[in-house]
mmCIF file of C-alpha atoms in Angstrom:
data_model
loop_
_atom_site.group_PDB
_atom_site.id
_atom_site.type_symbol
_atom_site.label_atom_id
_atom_site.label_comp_id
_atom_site.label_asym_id
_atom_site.label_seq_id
_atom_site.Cartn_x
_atom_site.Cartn_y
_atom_site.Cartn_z
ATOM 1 C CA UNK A 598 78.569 87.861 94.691
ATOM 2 C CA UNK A 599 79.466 84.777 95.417
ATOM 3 C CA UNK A 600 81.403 83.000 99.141
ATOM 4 C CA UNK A 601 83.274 80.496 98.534
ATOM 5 C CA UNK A 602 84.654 78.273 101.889
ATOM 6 C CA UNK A 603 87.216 75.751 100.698
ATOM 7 C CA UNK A 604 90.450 73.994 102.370
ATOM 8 C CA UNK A 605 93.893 72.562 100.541
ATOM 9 C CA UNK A 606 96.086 70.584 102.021
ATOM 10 C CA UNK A 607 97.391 74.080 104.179
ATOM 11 C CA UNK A 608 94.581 76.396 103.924
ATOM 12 C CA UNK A 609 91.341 77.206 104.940
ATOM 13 C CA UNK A 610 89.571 80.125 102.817
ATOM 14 C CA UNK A 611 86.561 81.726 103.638
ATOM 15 C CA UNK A 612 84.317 84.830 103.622
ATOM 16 C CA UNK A 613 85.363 87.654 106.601
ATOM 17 C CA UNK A 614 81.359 88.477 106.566
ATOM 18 C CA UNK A 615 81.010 86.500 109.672
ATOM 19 C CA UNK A 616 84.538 87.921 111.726
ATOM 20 C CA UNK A 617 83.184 91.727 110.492
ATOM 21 C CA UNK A 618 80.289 91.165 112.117
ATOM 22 C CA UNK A 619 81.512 90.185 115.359
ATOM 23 C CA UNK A 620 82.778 93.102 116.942
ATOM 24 C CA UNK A 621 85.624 91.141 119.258
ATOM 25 C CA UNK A 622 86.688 89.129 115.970
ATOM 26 C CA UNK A 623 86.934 92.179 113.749
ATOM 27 C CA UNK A 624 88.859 93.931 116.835
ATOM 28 C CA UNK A 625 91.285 90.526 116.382
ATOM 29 C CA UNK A 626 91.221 90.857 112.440
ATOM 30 C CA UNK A 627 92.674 94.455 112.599
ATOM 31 C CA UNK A 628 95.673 93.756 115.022
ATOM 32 C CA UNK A 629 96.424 91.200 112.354
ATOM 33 C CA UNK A 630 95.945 93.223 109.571
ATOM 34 C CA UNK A 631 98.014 96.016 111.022
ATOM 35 C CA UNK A 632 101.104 93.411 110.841
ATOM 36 C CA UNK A 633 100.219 92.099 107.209
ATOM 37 C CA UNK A 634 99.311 95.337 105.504
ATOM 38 C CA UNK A 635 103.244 96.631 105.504
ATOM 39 C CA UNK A 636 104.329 98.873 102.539
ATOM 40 C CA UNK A 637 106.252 96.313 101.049
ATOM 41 C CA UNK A 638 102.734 94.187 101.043
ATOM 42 C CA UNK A 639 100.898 96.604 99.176
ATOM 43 C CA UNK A 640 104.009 97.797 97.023
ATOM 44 C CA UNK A 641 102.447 96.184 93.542
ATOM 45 C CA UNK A 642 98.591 96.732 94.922
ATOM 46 C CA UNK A 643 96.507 99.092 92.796
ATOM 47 C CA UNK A 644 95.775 102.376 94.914
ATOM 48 C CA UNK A 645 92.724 101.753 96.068
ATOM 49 C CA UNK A 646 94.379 99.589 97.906
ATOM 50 C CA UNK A 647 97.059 101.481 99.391
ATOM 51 C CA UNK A 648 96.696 102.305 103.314
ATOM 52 C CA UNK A 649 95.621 105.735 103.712
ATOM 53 C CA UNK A 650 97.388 106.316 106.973
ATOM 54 C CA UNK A 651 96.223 107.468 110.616
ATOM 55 C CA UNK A 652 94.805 105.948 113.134
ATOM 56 C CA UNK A 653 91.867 104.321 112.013
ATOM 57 C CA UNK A 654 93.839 103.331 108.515
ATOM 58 C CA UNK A 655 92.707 99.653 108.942
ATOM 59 C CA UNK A 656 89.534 100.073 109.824
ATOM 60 C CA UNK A 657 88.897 102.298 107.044
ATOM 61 C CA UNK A 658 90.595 99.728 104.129
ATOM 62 C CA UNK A 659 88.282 97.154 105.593
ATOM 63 C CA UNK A 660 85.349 98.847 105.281
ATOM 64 C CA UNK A 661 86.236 99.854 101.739
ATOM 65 C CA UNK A 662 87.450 96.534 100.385
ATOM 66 C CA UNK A 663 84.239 94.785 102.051
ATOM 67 C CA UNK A 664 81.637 97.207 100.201
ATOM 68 C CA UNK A 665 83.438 96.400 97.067
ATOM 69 C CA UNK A 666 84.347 92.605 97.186
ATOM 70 C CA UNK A 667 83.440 89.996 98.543
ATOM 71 C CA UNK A 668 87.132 89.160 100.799
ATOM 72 C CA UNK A 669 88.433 85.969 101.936
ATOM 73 C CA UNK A 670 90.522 85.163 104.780
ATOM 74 C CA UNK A 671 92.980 82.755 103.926
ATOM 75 C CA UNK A 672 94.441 80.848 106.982
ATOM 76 C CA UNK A 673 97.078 78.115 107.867
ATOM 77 C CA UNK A 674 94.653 75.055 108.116
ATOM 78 C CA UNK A 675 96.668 73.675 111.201
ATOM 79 C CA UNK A 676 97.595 77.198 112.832
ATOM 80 C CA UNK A 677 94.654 79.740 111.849
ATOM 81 C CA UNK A 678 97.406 82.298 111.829
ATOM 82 C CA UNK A 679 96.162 85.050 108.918
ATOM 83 C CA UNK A 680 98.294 84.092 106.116
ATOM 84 C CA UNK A 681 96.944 86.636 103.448
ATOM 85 C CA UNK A 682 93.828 87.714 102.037
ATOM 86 C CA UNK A 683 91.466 86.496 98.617
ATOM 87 C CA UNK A 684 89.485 89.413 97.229
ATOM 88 C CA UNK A 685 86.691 88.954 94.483
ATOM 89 C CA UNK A 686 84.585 91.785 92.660
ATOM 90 C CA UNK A 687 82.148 91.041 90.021
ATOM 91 C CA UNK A 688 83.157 91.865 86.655
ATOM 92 C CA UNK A 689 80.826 91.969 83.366
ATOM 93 C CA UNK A 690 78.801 88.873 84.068
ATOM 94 C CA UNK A 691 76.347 87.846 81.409
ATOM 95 C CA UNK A 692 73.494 85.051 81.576
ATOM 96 C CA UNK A 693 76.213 82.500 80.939
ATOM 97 C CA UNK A 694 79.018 83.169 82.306
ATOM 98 C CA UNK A 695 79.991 84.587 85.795
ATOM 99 C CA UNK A 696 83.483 86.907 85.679
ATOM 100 C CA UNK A 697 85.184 87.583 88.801
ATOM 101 C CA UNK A 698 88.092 89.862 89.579
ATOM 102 C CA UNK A 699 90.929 88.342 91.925
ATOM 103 C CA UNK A 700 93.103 89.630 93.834
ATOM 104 C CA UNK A 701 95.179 88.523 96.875
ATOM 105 C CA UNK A 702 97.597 89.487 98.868
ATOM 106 C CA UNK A 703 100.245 87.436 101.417
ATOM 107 C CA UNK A 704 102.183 88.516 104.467
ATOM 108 C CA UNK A 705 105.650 89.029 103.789
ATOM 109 C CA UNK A 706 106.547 85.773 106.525
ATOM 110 C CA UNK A 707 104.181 83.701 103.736
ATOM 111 C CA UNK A 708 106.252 84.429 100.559
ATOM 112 C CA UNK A 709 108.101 82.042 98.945
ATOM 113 C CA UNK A 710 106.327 78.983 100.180
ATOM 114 C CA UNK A 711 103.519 78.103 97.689
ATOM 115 C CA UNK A 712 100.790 79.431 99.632
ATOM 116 C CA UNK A 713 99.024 81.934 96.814
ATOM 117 C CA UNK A 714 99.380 79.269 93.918
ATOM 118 C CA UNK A 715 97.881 76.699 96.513
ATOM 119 C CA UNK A 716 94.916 79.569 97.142
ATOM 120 C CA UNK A 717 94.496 79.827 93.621
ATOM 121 C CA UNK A 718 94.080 76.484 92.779
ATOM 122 C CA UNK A 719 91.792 75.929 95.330
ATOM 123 C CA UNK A 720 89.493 78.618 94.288
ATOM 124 C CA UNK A 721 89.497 77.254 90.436
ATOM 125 C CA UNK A 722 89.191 73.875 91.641
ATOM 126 C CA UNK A 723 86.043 75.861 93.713
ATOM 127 C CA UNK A 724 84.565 77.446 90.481
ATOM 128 C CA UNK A 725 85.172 74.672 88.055
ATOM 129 C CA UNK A 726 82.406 72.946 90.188
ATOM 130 C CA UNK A 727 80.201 75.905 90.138
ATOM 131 C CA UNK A 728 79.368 76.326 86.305
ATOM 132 C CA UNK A 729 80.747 78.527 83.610
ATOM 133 C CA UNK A 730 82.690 81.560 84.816
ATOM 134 C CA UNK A 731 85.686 83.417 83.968
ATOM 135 C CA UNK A 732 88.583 84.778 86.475
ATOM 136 C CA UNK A 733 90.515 87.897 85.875
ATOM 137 C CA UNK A 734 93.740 88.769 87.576
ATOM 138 C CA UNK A 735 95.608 91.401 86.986
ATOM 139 C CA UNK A 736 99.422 91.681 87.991
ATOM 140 C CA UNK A 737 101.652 94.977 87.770
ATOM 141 C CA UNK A 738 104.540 94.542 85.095
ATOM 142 C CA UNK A 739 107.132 94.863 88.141
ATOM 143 C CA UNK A 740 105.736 91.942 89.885
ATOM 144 C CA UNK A 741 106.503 88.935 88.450
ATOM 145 C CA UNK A 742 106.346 86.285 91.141
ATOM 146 C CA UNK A 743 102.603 87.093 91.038
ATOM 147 C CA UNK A 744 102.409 86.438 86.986
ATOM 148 C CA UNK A 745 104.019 83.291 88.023
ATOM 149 C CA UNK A 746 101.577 82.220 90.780
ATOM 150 C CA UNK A 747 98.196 82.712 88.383
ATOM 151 C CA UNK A 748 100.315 80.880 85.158
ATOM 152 C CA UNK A 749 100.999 78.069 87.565
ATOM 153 C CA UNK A 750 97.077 78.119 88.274
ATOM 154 C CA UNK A 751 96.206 78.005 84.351
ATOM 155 C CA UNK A 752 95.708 81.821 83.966
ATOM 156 C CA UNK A 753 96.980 83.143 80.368
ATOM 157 C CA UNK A 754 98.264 86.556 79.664
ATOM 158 C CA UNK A 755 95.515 88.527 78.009
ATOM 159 C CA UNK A 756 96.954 90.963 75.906
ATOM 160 C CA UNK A 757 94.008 92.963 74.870
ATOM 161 C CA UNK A 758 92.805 93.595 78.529
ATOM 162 C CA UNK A 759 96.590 94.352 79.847
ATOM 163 C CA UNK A 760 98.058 97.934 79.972
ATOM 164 C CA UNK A 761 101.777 99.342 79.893
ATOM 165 C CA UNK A 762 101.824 98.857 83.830
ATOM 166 C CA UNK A 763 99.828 95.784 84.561
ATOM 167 C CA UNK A 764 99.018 92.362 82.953
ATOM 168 C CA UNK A 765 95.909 90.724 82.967
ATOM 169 C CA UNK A 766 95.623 87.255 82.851
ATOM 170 C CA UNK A 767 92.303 85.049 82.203
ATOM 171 C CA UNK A 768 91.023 81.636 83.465
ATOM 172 C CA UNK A 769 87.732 80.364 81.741
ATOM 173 C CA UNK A 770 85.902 77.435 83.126
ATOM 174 C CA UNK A 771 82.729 75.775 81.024
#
């Protein structure tokens, strides 16, 4: 699976590998999370996920979403406040072609300001360099600022892949 590490002109993305491994950093990453992760955060998110709930909640999601992805932190570049979260899971790669699932998510205090269609076009700007691939998002119907963000990054609606609840949209790159 690949890492990718990448800045835009107001974010710095990288792999959490290294702050999970730190025990003081993931400590850090937690508090954080416990802010970001509100229900209205994870409102369109697919259940897996969803928070579970008690006390070791975050813990728990982390450990889940980093033995099924490979997650990026995405970060102001000037503040390193936690801004929102990249998430990528191999799809069905072939000798060619490389597919990776995406999905992100934002604190609420990041809406509205360009940050996820600045992510996302840093991370096909990323894998445009890398060879021929193919990125899958998928967006529930209800959440249509989302549909915007990955159109704005060159993502089309795929109907074939896309269900009554959520839309998939496709980027290919050579």
């Amino acid at each position: 699976m690949p890492r990718y590490r990448f800045t835009t002109p107001r974010l710095s993305v990288f792999s959490w590998k290294d702050v999970l491994a730190d025990p003081a950093a993931r400590a850090s990453l937690e508090a954080e999370l416990s802010r970001v992760l509100t229900q209205e955060v994870l409102e369109h998110l697919p259940p897996p996920l969803q928070l579970k709930g008690g006390a070791s909640s975050i813990s728990d999601w982390i450990d889940a979403r980093a033995a099924e992805s490979e997650v990026h932190i995405v970060e102001g570049l000037l503040t390193s406040d936690l801004l929102g979260l990249l998430i990528l899971a191999e799809g069905a790669s072939d000798s060619e072609r490389t597919e990776l699932h995406i999905g992100y998510l934002f604190a609420k205090h990041a809406w509205g300001q360009g940050y996820a269609s600045e992510m996302l076009l840093g991370l096909c700007s990323v894998v445009g360099q890398t060879g021929s691939a193919r990125l899958v998002g998928g967006v529930d119907t209800q959440n249509q600022a989302s549909a915007r963000v990955l159109q704005k990054a060159g993502f089309v609606l795929n109907p074939e892949l896309s269900t009554a609840d959520t839309e998939m949209y496709v980027r290919e790159f050579p």
